[in-house]
């Protein structure tokens, strides 16, 4: 059956329609920018009952006919927001066939590639995105303030989408690795600077380009790079030393430079930390690459030998009497703590997204109690310890992940500026979190307004 045969009439059977889809998808892989193939696919998908793909193919056919890369970008973004990354990647690549210099398509494609483990591919697309354009302006409809955001091209930025609502804050995003002197001279006016490079493994206090941006105009600076850098994992034990009722596990940073797993094990032995140890690559988030090593043999069999730098952290068994591990998160706004979430899991590596919080009403009830009354849940001494930690971190925005040991002391996992805050859909199982989300966002806005330069 030819492509043209599918342009009129219905498929004769489900079997024929399925075969036609497979043939057309093979043709699409050979000619991804052919509008006729997309038009035929729209008919074939509809005949198979896949009306979503049929609609996408119709949109793509029109966009390809009109040579409209932004329409394809929007299609790809819709798939990306639904978590359908393979379809999103396909359409971002087609958009770039029409416009090889489309920065947003390169940015989002880089995110997908990084998610899939293609770090080199992601870096190449980021370079192509920001070499052409290093400054992006998102104007607010009714601006309260204009905020310059200094950003890293890859990972490690503070998630500000919900902290800076687009209707109230004009955002001037500046990707410092790629900004040139002409870009710097042409920066639009701004009222405040928020250093969004929040990962202590990414930020550098001696970054000349970053400092050139920060010193471009005399404006109030929030989350300066020196403060962010001070919160690196291996620096936390000394930074938080001497705070009552706080346990900060010993941490060793290993500059491995891809020397292999045996070298990693040797460095751990030389450092003197006793097993079990939590190992992770530097600049990693969401549990990526994390493992619990009970002995040298685990380290030698791990894939961490290929990383540039790694952390070894002394493991503390924080399992509660009911068999669950609890991880609390509090957010610091202007050094004051706000409860954000509590995750409970049977596994020692606790993450909210994998802790089945949606499926367990008793877990959500316990989380709700923490959000509504952290002083009772944590106890006055632990809550005071958290407040002191907030002042020691000295970040304008940041957060801490921690647990409570059986004796009531705070066990610190990490504390830095990259903590995500986002609302949950109203009416959903997790909507109880939104009261605290709104409180955090409101406190963040009050802080920004209070820091605005006075005329």
Tab-separated table of C-alpha atoms in Angstrom:
chain	number	residue	atom	x	y	z
A	1	UNK	CA	0.000	0.000	0.000
A	2	UNK	CA	1.424	3.402	-0.933
A	3	UNK	CA	1.222	6.515	1.155
A	4	UNK	CA	-1.251	8.023	-1.249
A	5	UNK	CA	-3.570	5.022	-0.842
A	6	UNK	CA	-4.247	6.077	2.747
A	7	UNK	CA	-5.321	9.600	1.921
A	8	UNK	CA	-8.909	8.704	1.075
A	9	UNK	CA	-11.496	6.413	2.612
A	10	UNK	CA	-11.391	4.101	5.619
A	11	UNK	CA	-9.037	1.214	6.218
A	12	UNK	CA	-10.629	-2.100	5.242
A	13	UNK	CA	-9.873	-3.789	8.579
A	14	UNK	CA	-8.081	-3.337	11.861
A	15	UNK	CA	-5.303	-5.592	10.585
A	16	UNK	CA	-4.873	-3.467	7.455
A	17	UNK	CA	-4.900	-0.263	9.501
A	18	UNK	CA	-2.233	-1.588	11.876
A	19	UNK	CA	-0.038	-2.698	8.983
A	20	UNK	CA	-0.450	0.692	7.352
A	21	UNK	CA	0.571	2.479	10.559
A	22	UNK	CA	3.727	0.389	10.788
A	23	UNK	CA	4.590	1.094	7.150
A	24	UNK	CA	3.956	4.800	7.527
A	25	UNK	CA	5.974	5.022	10.754
A	26	UNK	CA	8.871	3.363	8.942
A	27	UNK	CA	8.519	5.951	6.164
A	28	UNK	CA	8.365	8.711	8.790
A	29	UNK	CA	11.702	7.616	10.235
A	30	UNK	CA	13.241	7.990	6.776
A	31	UNK	CA	11.559	11.361	6.044
A	32	UNK	CA	10.520	12.960	9.363
A	33	UNK	CA	9.779	16.353	7.782
A	34	UNK	CA	7.421	15.096	5.043
A	35	UNK	CA	3.921	16.596	5.561
A	36	UNK	CA	2.288	14.020	3.285
A	37	UNK	CA	3.404	11.185	5.534
A	38	UNK	CA	1.968	12.964	8.555
A	39	UNK	CA	-1.326	13.518	6.764
A	40	UNK	CA	-1.488	9.814	5.922
A	41	UNK	CA	-0.551	8.905	9.490
A	42	UNK	CA	-3.402	11.038	10.835
A	43	UNK	CA	-5.864	8.941	8.827
A	44	UNK	CA	-4.202	5.651	9.767
A	45	UNK	CA	-4.083	6.475	13.474
A	46	UNK	CA	-7.748	7.503	13.436
A	47	UNK	CA	-8.655	4.206	11.783
A	48	UNK	CA	-6.876	2.394	14.630
A	49	UNK	CA	-8.743	4.469	17.219
A	50	UNK	CA	-5.654	6.397	18.359
A	51	UNK	CA	-7.225	9.841	18.098
A	52	UNK	CA	-4.528	11.592	20.133
A	53	UNK	CA	-1.790	10.548	17.710
A	54	UNK	CA	-4.113	11.314	14.813
A	55	UNK	CA	-4.540	14.878	16.073
A	56	UNK	CA	-0.787	15.243	16.596
A	57	UNK	CA	-0.093	14.037	13.057
A	58	UNK	CA	-2.602	16.550	11.632
A	59	UNK	CA	-0.922	19.354	13.561
A	60	UNK	CA	2.486	18.180	12.344
A	61	UNK	CA	1.315	17.933	8.736
A	62	UNK	CA	0.068	21.518	8.791
A	63	UNK	CA	3.182	22.792	10.580
A	64	UNK	CA	5.473	21.060	8.094
A	65	UNK	CA	3.476	22.376	5.146
A	66	UNK	CA	3.645	25.922	6.511
A	67	UNK	CA	7.271	25.522	7.707
A	68	UNK	CA	6.220	26.522	11.247
A	69	UNK	CA	8.830	25.203	13.704
A	70	UNK	CA	7.164	26.836	16.729
A	71	UNK	CA	4.030	24.764	16.141
A	72	UNK	CA	6.144	21.617	16.223
A	73	UNK	CA	7.931	22.923	19.320
A	74	UNK	CA	4.561	23.412	21.026
A	75	UNK	CA	3.512	19.896	20.037
A	76	UNK	CA	6.746	18.484	21.464
A	77	UNK	CA	6.341	20.496	24.668
A	78	UNK	CA	2.815	19.141	25.161
A	79	UNK	CA	4.167	15.602	24.958
A	80	UNK	CA	7.023	16.510	27.306
A	81	UNK	CA	4.644	17.889	29.931
A	82	UNK	CA	2.698	14.615	29.807
A	83	UNK	CA	5.897	12.648	30.364
A	84	UNK	CA	5.859	11.092	26.873
A	85	UNK	CA	9.520	11.784	26.275
A	86	UNK	CA	10.032	9.632	23.173
A	87	UNK	CA	7.319	11.507	21.268
A	88	UNK	CA	8.580	14.824	22.644
A	89	UNK	CA	12.125	14.059	21.501
A	90	UNK	CA	10.888	13.154	18.026
A	91	UNK	CA	9.035	16.449	17.549
A	92	UNK	CA	11.780	18.603	19.036
A	93	UNK	CA	14.159	17.061	16.507
A	94	UNK	CA	11.739	17.737	13.656
A	95	UNK	CA	11.311	21.344	14.833
A	96	UNK	CA	15.089	21.693	14.677
A	97	UNK	CA	15.096	20.376	11.117
A	98	UNK	CA	13.017	23.443	10.220
A	99	UNK	CA	14.919	25.849	12.451
A	100	UNK	CA	18.320	24.517	13.592
A	101	UNK	CA	18.817	27.578	15.813
A	102	UNK	CA	15.576	27.346	17.851
A	103	UNK	CA	16.968	27.784	21.395
A	104	UNK	CA	13.987	26.465	23.360
A	105	UNK	CA	13.890	23.264	21.324
A	106	UNK	CA	17.590	22.696	22.022
A	107	UNK	CA	17.014	23.355	25.757
A	108	UNK	CA	14.159	20.892	26.100
A	109	UNK	CA	15.831	18.270	23.937
A	110	UNK	CA	18.881	18.559	26.186
A	111	UNK	CA	16.674	17.882	29.233
A	112	UNK	CA	15.296	14.724	27.627
A	113	UNK	CA	18.733	13.484	26.608
A	114	UNK	CA	20.076	14.109	30.102
A	115	UNK	CA	17.108	12.194	31.537
A	116	UNK	CA	18.009	9.306	29.220
A	117	UNK	CA	21.640	9.357	30.301
A	118	UNK	CA	23.075	10.966	27.151
A	119	UNK	CA	25.115	13.612	28.954
A	120	UNK	CA	27.339	14.425	25.963
A	121	UNK	CA	24.335	14.847	23.662
A	122	UNK	CA	22.622	17.076	26.201
A	123	UNK	CA	25.716	19.262	26.533
A	124	UNK	CA	25.938	19.684	22.765
A	125	UNK	CA	22.327	20.868	22.512
A	126	UNK	CA	22.782	23.259	25.435
A	127	UNK	CA	25.814	24.719	23.705
A	128	UNK	CA	23.823	25.178	20.500
A	129	UNK	CA	20.972	26.793	22.434
A	130	UNK	CA	22.913	29.317	24.457
A	131	UNK	CA	25.632	30.189	21.965
A	132	UNK	CA	22.892	31.763	19.869
A	133	UNK	CA	20.973	33.273	22.786
A	134	UNK	CA	22.163	33.525	26.382
A	135	UNK	CA	19.508	35.887	27.773
A	136	UNK	CA	15.775	35.186	27.853
A	137	UNK	CA	13.133	37.637	29.059
A	138	UNK	CA	9.711	36.525	30.307
A	139	UNK	CA	7.691	39.701	30.949
A	140	UNK	CA	5.044	39.717	33.672
A	141	UNK	CA	1.539	40.950	32.998
A	142	UNK	CA	1.408	43.082	36.175
A	143	UNK	CA	5.016	43.140	37.399
A	144	UNK	CA	5.831	43.523	41.066
A	145	UNK	CA	9.546	43.364	40.292
A	146	UNK	CA	12.040	42.535	37.541
A	147	UNK	CA	14.357	39.742	38.646
A	148	UNK	CA	17.638	38.855	36.963
A	149	UNK	CA	18.221	35.110	37.318
A	150	UNK	CA	21.792	33.907	36.894
A	151	UNK	CA	21.507	30.314	35.657
A	152	UNK	CA	23.692	27.373	34.758
A	153	UNK	CA	23.186	25.885	31.311
A	154	UNK	CA	22.665	22.337	32.590
A	155	UNK	CA	21.453	20.996	35.910
A	156	UNK	CA	21.811	22.633	39.295
A	157	UNK	CA	19.423	25.582	39.105
A	158	UNK	CA	16.891	26.522	41.773
A	159	UNK	CA	13.404	25.617	40.493
A	160	UNK	CA	11.726	29.051	40.469
A	161	UNK	CA	8.664	28.398	38.297
A	162	UNK	CA	6.272	28.543	41.239
A	163	UNK	CA	8.336	30.884	43.425
A	164	UNK	CA	8.190	33.621	40.785
A	165	UNK	CA	4.672	33.577	39.328
A	166	UNK	CA	4.849	34.749	35.741
A	167	UNK	CA	1.977	37.190	36.140
A	168	UNK	CA	3.819	39.096	38.897
A	169	UNK	CA	7.559	38.851	38.244
A	170	UNK	CA	9.399	39.662	35.056
A	171	UNK	CA	12.217	37.143	34.728
A	172	UNK	CA	15.474	37.926	32.933
A	173	UNK	CA	17.241	34.563	32.658
A	174	UNK	CA	20.950	34.814	32.019
A	175	UNK	CA	22.992	31.681	31.253
A	176	UNK	CA	26.338	32.779	32.519
A	177	UNK	CA	28.572	30.224	30.756
A	178	UNK	CA	27.597	31.694	27.395
A	179	UNK	CA	26.988	35.368	28.031
A	180	UNK	CA	29.295	37.666	26.109
A	181	UNK	CA	30.234	41.282	26.628
A	182	UNK	CA	27.619	42.410	24.096
A	183	UNK	CA	24.914	40.405	25.890
A	184	UNK	CA	25.987	41.919	29.183
A	185	UNK	CA	25.846	45.454	27.838
A	186	UNK	CA	22.379	44.816	26.384
A	187	UNK	CA	20.805	43.348	29.537
A	188	UNK	CA	17.387	44.896	30.189
A	189	UNK	CA	16.908	46.737	33.447
A	190	UNK	CA	16.177	44.736	36.589
A	191	UNK	CA	15.486	45.414	40.260
A	192	UNK	CA	17.015	42.392	41.968
A	193	UNK	CA	19.423	39.551	41.266
A	194	UNK	CA	18.641	35.995	42.325
A	195	UNK	CA	21.536	33.629	41.823
A	196	UNK	CA	19.638	30.568	40.616
A	197	UNK	CA	22.772	28.397	40.379
A	198	UNK	CA	21.836	26.610	43.567
A	199	UNK	CA	23.852	23.391	43.420
A	200	UNK	CA	27.058	23.772	45.466
A	201	UNK	CA	28.722	21.301	43.089
A	202	UNK	CA	27.951	23.570	40.122
A	203	UNK	CA	28.417	27.101	41.430
A	204	UNK	CA	31.896	28.525	41.634
A	205	UNK	CA	32.765	31.488	43.796
A	206	UNK	CA	35.613	32.416	41.435
A	207	UNK	CA	33.590	32.200	38.199
A	208	UNK	CA	34.619	35.349	36.327
A	209	UNK	CA	31.564	35.378	34.040
A	210	UNK	CA	29.181	34.965	36.944
A	211	UNK	CA	30.842	37.783	38.836
A	212	UNK	CA	30.751	39.987	35.746
A	213	UNK	CA	26.976	39.566	35.646
A	214	UNK	CA	26.557	40.068	39.385
A	215	UNK	CA	28.625	43.260	39.298
A	216	UNK	CA	27.018	44.635	36.123
A	217	UNK	CA	24.629	46.814	38.134
A	218	UNK	CA	24.445	47.667	41.796
A	219	UNK	CA	21.348	45.671	42.703
A	220	UNK	CA	20.454	43.595	45.768
A	221	UNK	CA	21.736	40.014	45.436
A	222	UNK	CA	19.980	36.980	46.851
A	223	UNK	CA	21.692	33.601	47.331
A	224	UNK	CA	25.158	34.833	46.522
A	225	UNK	CA	27.495	32.174	45.112
A	226	UNK	CA	29.727	32.169	48.202
A	227	UNK	CA	26.761	31.214	50.381
A	228	UNK	CA	25.622	28.521	47.954
A	229	UNK	CA	29.123	27.028	47.735
A	230	UNK	CA	29.379	26.844	51.535
A	231	UNK	CA	26.556	24.287	51.582
A	232	UNK	CA	28.379	21.583	49.628
A	233	UNK	CA	27.846	18.114	51.127
A	234	UNK	CA	31.380	17.742	52.461
A	235	UNK	CA	31.299	21.229	53.976
A	236	UNK	CA	28.067	20.759	55.938
A	237	UNK	CA	29.608	18.891	58.900
A	238	UNK	CA	31.885	21.822	59.755
A	239	UNK	CA	29.284	24.454	58.831
A	240	UNK	CA	26.698	22.944	61.169
A	241	UNK	CA	29.123	21.830	63.888
A	242	UNK	CA	28.162	22.613	67.475
A	243	UNK	CA	24.404	22.944	66.958
A	244	UNK	CA	22.547	21.193	69.772
A	245	UNK	CA	20.457	18.135	68.867
A	246	UNK	CA	21.867	17.868	65.319
A	247	UNK	CA	23.704	14.937	63.719
A	248	UNK	CA	25.534	15.606	60.455
A	249	UNK	CA	27.128	12.422	59.085
A	250	UNK	CA	30.797	12.533	58.115
A	251	UNK	CA	31.290	13.117	54.375
A	252	UNK	CA	34.313	12.566	52.139
A	253	UNK	CA	34.509	14.204	48.715
A	254	UNK	CA	36.612	12.220	46.264
A	255	UNK	CA	38.049	13.874	43.165
A	256	UNK	CA	38.028	10.715	41.106
A	257	UNK	CA	38.456	12.059	37.545
A	258	UNK	CA	37.162	8.806	36.074
A	259	UNK	CA	40.032	6.735	37.469
A	260	UNK	CA	37.837	3.705	38.053
A	261	UNK	CA	36.027	1.901	40.867
A	262	UNK	CA	39.221	0.430	42.368
A	263	UNK	CA	40.658	3.934	42.738
A	264	UNK	CA	37.400	5.035	44.356
A	265	UNK	CA	37.643	2.190	46.885
A	266	UNK	CA	41.299	3.092	47.584
A	267	UNK	CA	40.370	6.723	48.220
A	268	UNK	CA	37.642	5.657	50.647
A	269	UNK	CA	40.084	3.419	52.514
A	270	UNK	CA	42.576	6.283	52.711
A	271	UNK	CA	39.902	8.647	53.975
A	272	UNK	CA	39.172	6.469	56.971
A	273	UNK	CA	35.365	6.355	56.839
A	274	UNK	CA	33.884	3.076	58.039
A	275	UNK	CA	31.274	1.103	56.102
A	276	UNK	CA	28.346	1.185	55.502
A	277	UNK	CA	28.578	4.282	53.315
A	278	UNK	CA	26.173	6.065	51.005
A	279	UNK	CA	27.916	6.753	47.695
A	280	UNK	CA	26.739	9.214	45.060
A	281	UNK	CA	28.145	11.190	42.139
A	282	UNK	CA	28.601	14.904	42.640
A	283	UNK	CA	25.965	17.206	41.114
A	284	UNK	CA	23.360	14.423	41.175
A	285	UNK	CA	19.762	14.765	42.316
A	286	UNK	CA	16.695	12.627	42.872
A	287	UNK	CA	18.681	9.592	43.972
A	288	UNK	CA	20.488	9.289	40.645
A	289	UNK	CA	23.513	7.023	40.978
A	290	UNK	CA	23.113	6.572	44.757
A	291	UNK	CA	24.015	3.257	46.371
A	292	UNK	CA	24.600	1.847	49.846
A	293	UNK	CA	28.015	0.198	50.092
A	294	UNK	CA	28.478	-2.266	52.946
A	295	UNK	CA	32.053	-3.045	51.972
A	296	UNK	CA	34.857	-2.459	49.501
A	297	UNK	CA	33.569	-5.159	47.149
A	298	UNK	CA	30.367	-3.164	46.571
A	299	UNK	CA	32.386	-0.083	45.653
A	300	UNK	CA	34.582	-2.016	43.232
A	301	UNK	CA	31.511	-3.443	41.476
A	302	UNK	CA	29.768	-0.067	41.224
A	303	UNK	CA	29.544	2.136	38.105
A	304	UNK	CA	30.794	5.168	40.044
A	305	UNK	CA	34.359	4.747	38.848
A	306	UNK	CA	33.479	6.682	35.695
A	307	UNK	CA	32.460	9.905	37.471
A	308	UNK	CA	34.603	12.997	37.970
A	309	UNK	CA	33.795	13.393	41.663
A	310	UNK	CA	31.860	11.393	44.242
A	311	UNK	CA	30.755	11.626	47.864
A	312	UNK	CA	30.996	8.954	50.533
A	313	UNK	CA	28.702	9.624	53.489
A	314	UNK	CA	28.530	7.663	56.731
A	315	UNK	CA	25.197	5.789	56.836
A	316	UNK	CA	22.965	6.165	59.879
A	317	UNK	CA	20.127	3.671	60.226
A	318	UNK	CA	17.163	5.920	60.895
A	319	UNK	CA	14.395	3.355	60.591
A	320	UNK	CA	11.604	4.059	63.092
A	321	UNK	CA	10.029	1.487	65.392
A	322	UNK	CA	7.208	0.887	62.893
A	323	UNK	CA	9.711	-0.176	60.230
A	324	UNK	CA	9.434	2.990	58.115
A	325	UNK	CA	12.050	5.539	57.181
A	326	UNK	CA	10.854	9.156	57.341
A	327	UNK	CA	12.282	12.058	55.384
A	328	UNK	CA	11.099	15.543	56.289
A	329	UNK	CA	11.637	18.593	54.125
A	330	UNK	CA	11.522	22.163	55.326
A	331	UNK	CA	12.088	25.240	53.182
A	332	UNK	CA	13.979	28.291	54.368
A	333	UNK	CA	12.786	31.679	53.140
A	334	UNK	CA	14.963	34.485	54.444
A	335	UNK	CA	16.349	31.894	56.899
A	336	UNK	CA	12.938	31.067	58.430
A	337	UNK	CA	11.714	27.434	58.159
A	338	UNK	CA	8.446	26.339	56.559
A	339	UNK	CA	7.301	22.690	56.489
A	340	UNK	CA	6.921	21.398	52.934
A	341	UNK	CA	6.525	17.629	52.950
A	342	UNK	CA	7.068	14.330	54.716
A	343	UNK	CA	7.707	11.066	52.871
A	344	UNK	CA	7.551	7.617	54.479
A	345	UNK	CA	9.015	4.475	52.946
A	346	UNK	CA	10.141	0.951	53.806
A	347	UNK	CA	13.346	1.678	51.848
A	348	UNK	CA	16.233	3.652	53.304
A	349	UNK	CA	16.527	5.867	50.206
A	350	UNK	CA	13.334	7.873	50.562
A	351	UNK	CA	11.914	9.973	47.743
A	352	UNK	CA	8.473	11.495	47.754
A	353	UNK	CA	7.620	10.337	44.232
A	354	UNK	CA	8.378	6.681	45.055
A	355	UNK	CA	7.023	6.539	48.607
A	356	UNK	CA	3.421	5.682	47.600
A	357	UNK	CA	2.099	8.736	49.411
A	358	UNK	CA	-0.924	8.928	47.103
A	359	UNK	CA	-1.930	5.353	47.874
A	360	UNK	CA	-1.660	5.353	51.664
A	361	UNK	CA	-4.161	7.561	53.560
A	362	UNK	CA	-2.359	6.989	56.864
A	363	UNK	CA	0.870	8.360	55.388
A	364	UNK	CA	-0.931	11.440	54.117
A	365	UNK	CA	-2.558	11.933	57.529
A	366	UNK	CA	0.856	11.872	59.195
A	367	UNK	CA	2.204	14.305	56.614
A	368	UNK	CA	-0.772	16.601	57.130
A	369	UNK	CA	-0.118	16.625	60.875
A	370	UNK	CA	3.508	17.625	60.247
A	371	UNK	CA	2.486	20.421	57.870
A	372	UNK	CA	-0.122	21.787	60.253
A	373	UNK	CA	1.838	21.448	63.497
A	374	UNK	CA	5.577	20.885	62.967
A	375	UNK	CA	6.393	21.939	66.522
A	376	UNK	CA	4.398	19.041	67.963
A	377	UNK	CA	5.615	16.490	65.425
A	378	UNK	CA	9.292	17.419	65.671
A	379	UNK	CA	9.385	18.617	69.244
A	380	UNK	CA	10.601	22.036	70.404
A	381	UNK	CA	14.315	21.146	70.553
A	382	UNK	CA	14.378	19.710	67.021
A	383	UNK	CA	12.435	22.649	65.607
A	384	UNK	CA	14.824	25.066	67.277
A	385	UNK	CA	17.724	23.115	65.791
A	386	UNK	CA	16.175	23.537	62.328
A	387	UNK	CA	15.887	27.280	62.902
A	388	UNK	CA	19.553	27.483	63.867
A	389	UNK	CA	20.503	25.469	60.782
A	390	UNK	CA	18.604	27.983	58.626
A	391	UNK	CA	20.649	30.814	60.076
A	392	UNK	CA	23.916	28.904	59.644
A	393	UNK	CA	23.168	28.123	55.988
A	394	UNK	CA	22.588	31.855	55.513
A	395	UNK	CA	20.632	31.378	52.273
A	396	UNK	CA	17.848	33.688	51.210
A	397	UNK	CA	16.130	30.597	49.770
A	398	UNK	CA	17.019	26.998	50.489
A	399	UNK	CA	15.862	23.880	52.237
A	400	UNK	CA	16.794	20.865	54.292
A	401	UNK	CA	16.013	17.162	54.085
A	402	UNK	CA	16.291	15.389	57.428
A	403	UNK	CA	14.892	12.755	59.738
A	404	UNK	CA	14.419	12.379	63.476
A	405	UNK	CA	16.478	9.850	65.378
A	406	UNK	CA	14.826	7.887	68.196
A	407	UNK	CA	16.352	10.256	70.779
A	408	UNK	CA	14.810	13.282	69.012
A	409	UNK	CA	17.945	14.597	67.355
A	410	UNK	CA	17.855	15.907	63.775
A	411	UNK	CA	19.700	13.714	61.263
A	412	UNK	CA	20.711	15.951	58.335
A	413	UNK	CA	20.701	14.443	54.835
A	414	UNK	CA	21.318	17.548	52.748
A	415	UNK	CA	20.725	21.274	52.909
A	416	UNK	CA	21.035	23.545	49.880
A	417	UNK	CA	19.217	25.921	47.560
A	418	UNK	CA	17.952	23.492	44.905
A	419	UNK	CA	14.833	22.370	46.802
A	420	UNK	CA	11.723	22.151	44.629
A	421	UNK	CA	8.426	23.675	45.760
A	422	UNK	CA	5.350	23.135	43.608
A	423	UNK	CA	1.565	23.053	44.108
A	424	UNK	CA	-0.497	19.895	43.752
A	425	UNK	CA	-3.690	19.730	41.664
A	426	UNK	CA	-6.668	20.929	43.696
A	427	UNK	CA	-8.892	18.036	44.654
A	428	UNK	CA	-6.040	15.526	44.367
A	429	UNK	CA	-4.847	13.233	47.159
A	430	UNK	CA	-1.923	15.585	47.844
A	431	UNK	CA	-3.778	18.896	47.727
A	432	UNK	CA	-3.360	19.246	51.503
A	433	UNK	CA	0.201	20.405	50.764
A	434	UNK	CA	-0.971	23.533	48.963
A	435	UNK	CA	-1.607	25.567	52.114
A	436	UNK	CA	2.088	25.414	52.923
A	437	UNK	CA	3.071	25.920	49.280
A	438	UNK	CA	1.092	29.155	49.247
A	439	UNK	CA	2.713	30.216	52.520
A	440	UNK	CA	6.193	29.605	51.086
A	441	UNK	CA	5.458	31.464	47.840
A	442	UNK	CA	3.932	34.400	49.770
A	443	UNK	CA	6.971	34.580	52.082
A	444	UNK	CA	9.283	34.511	49.075
A	445	UNK	CA	7.407	37.421	47.487
A	446	UNK	CA	7.484	39.404	50.742
A	447	UNK	CA	11.243	38.893	50.918
A	448	UNK	CA	11.764	40.094	47.338
A	449	UNK	CA	9.582	43.161	47.823
A	450	UNK	CA	11.394	44.007	51.055
A	451	UNK	CA	14.741	43.843	49.212
A	452	UNK	CA	13.693	46.134	46.368
A	453	UNK	CA	15.876	49.244	46.071
A	454	UNK	CA	14.251	52.285	47.576
A	455	UNK	CA	13.958	55.348	45.381
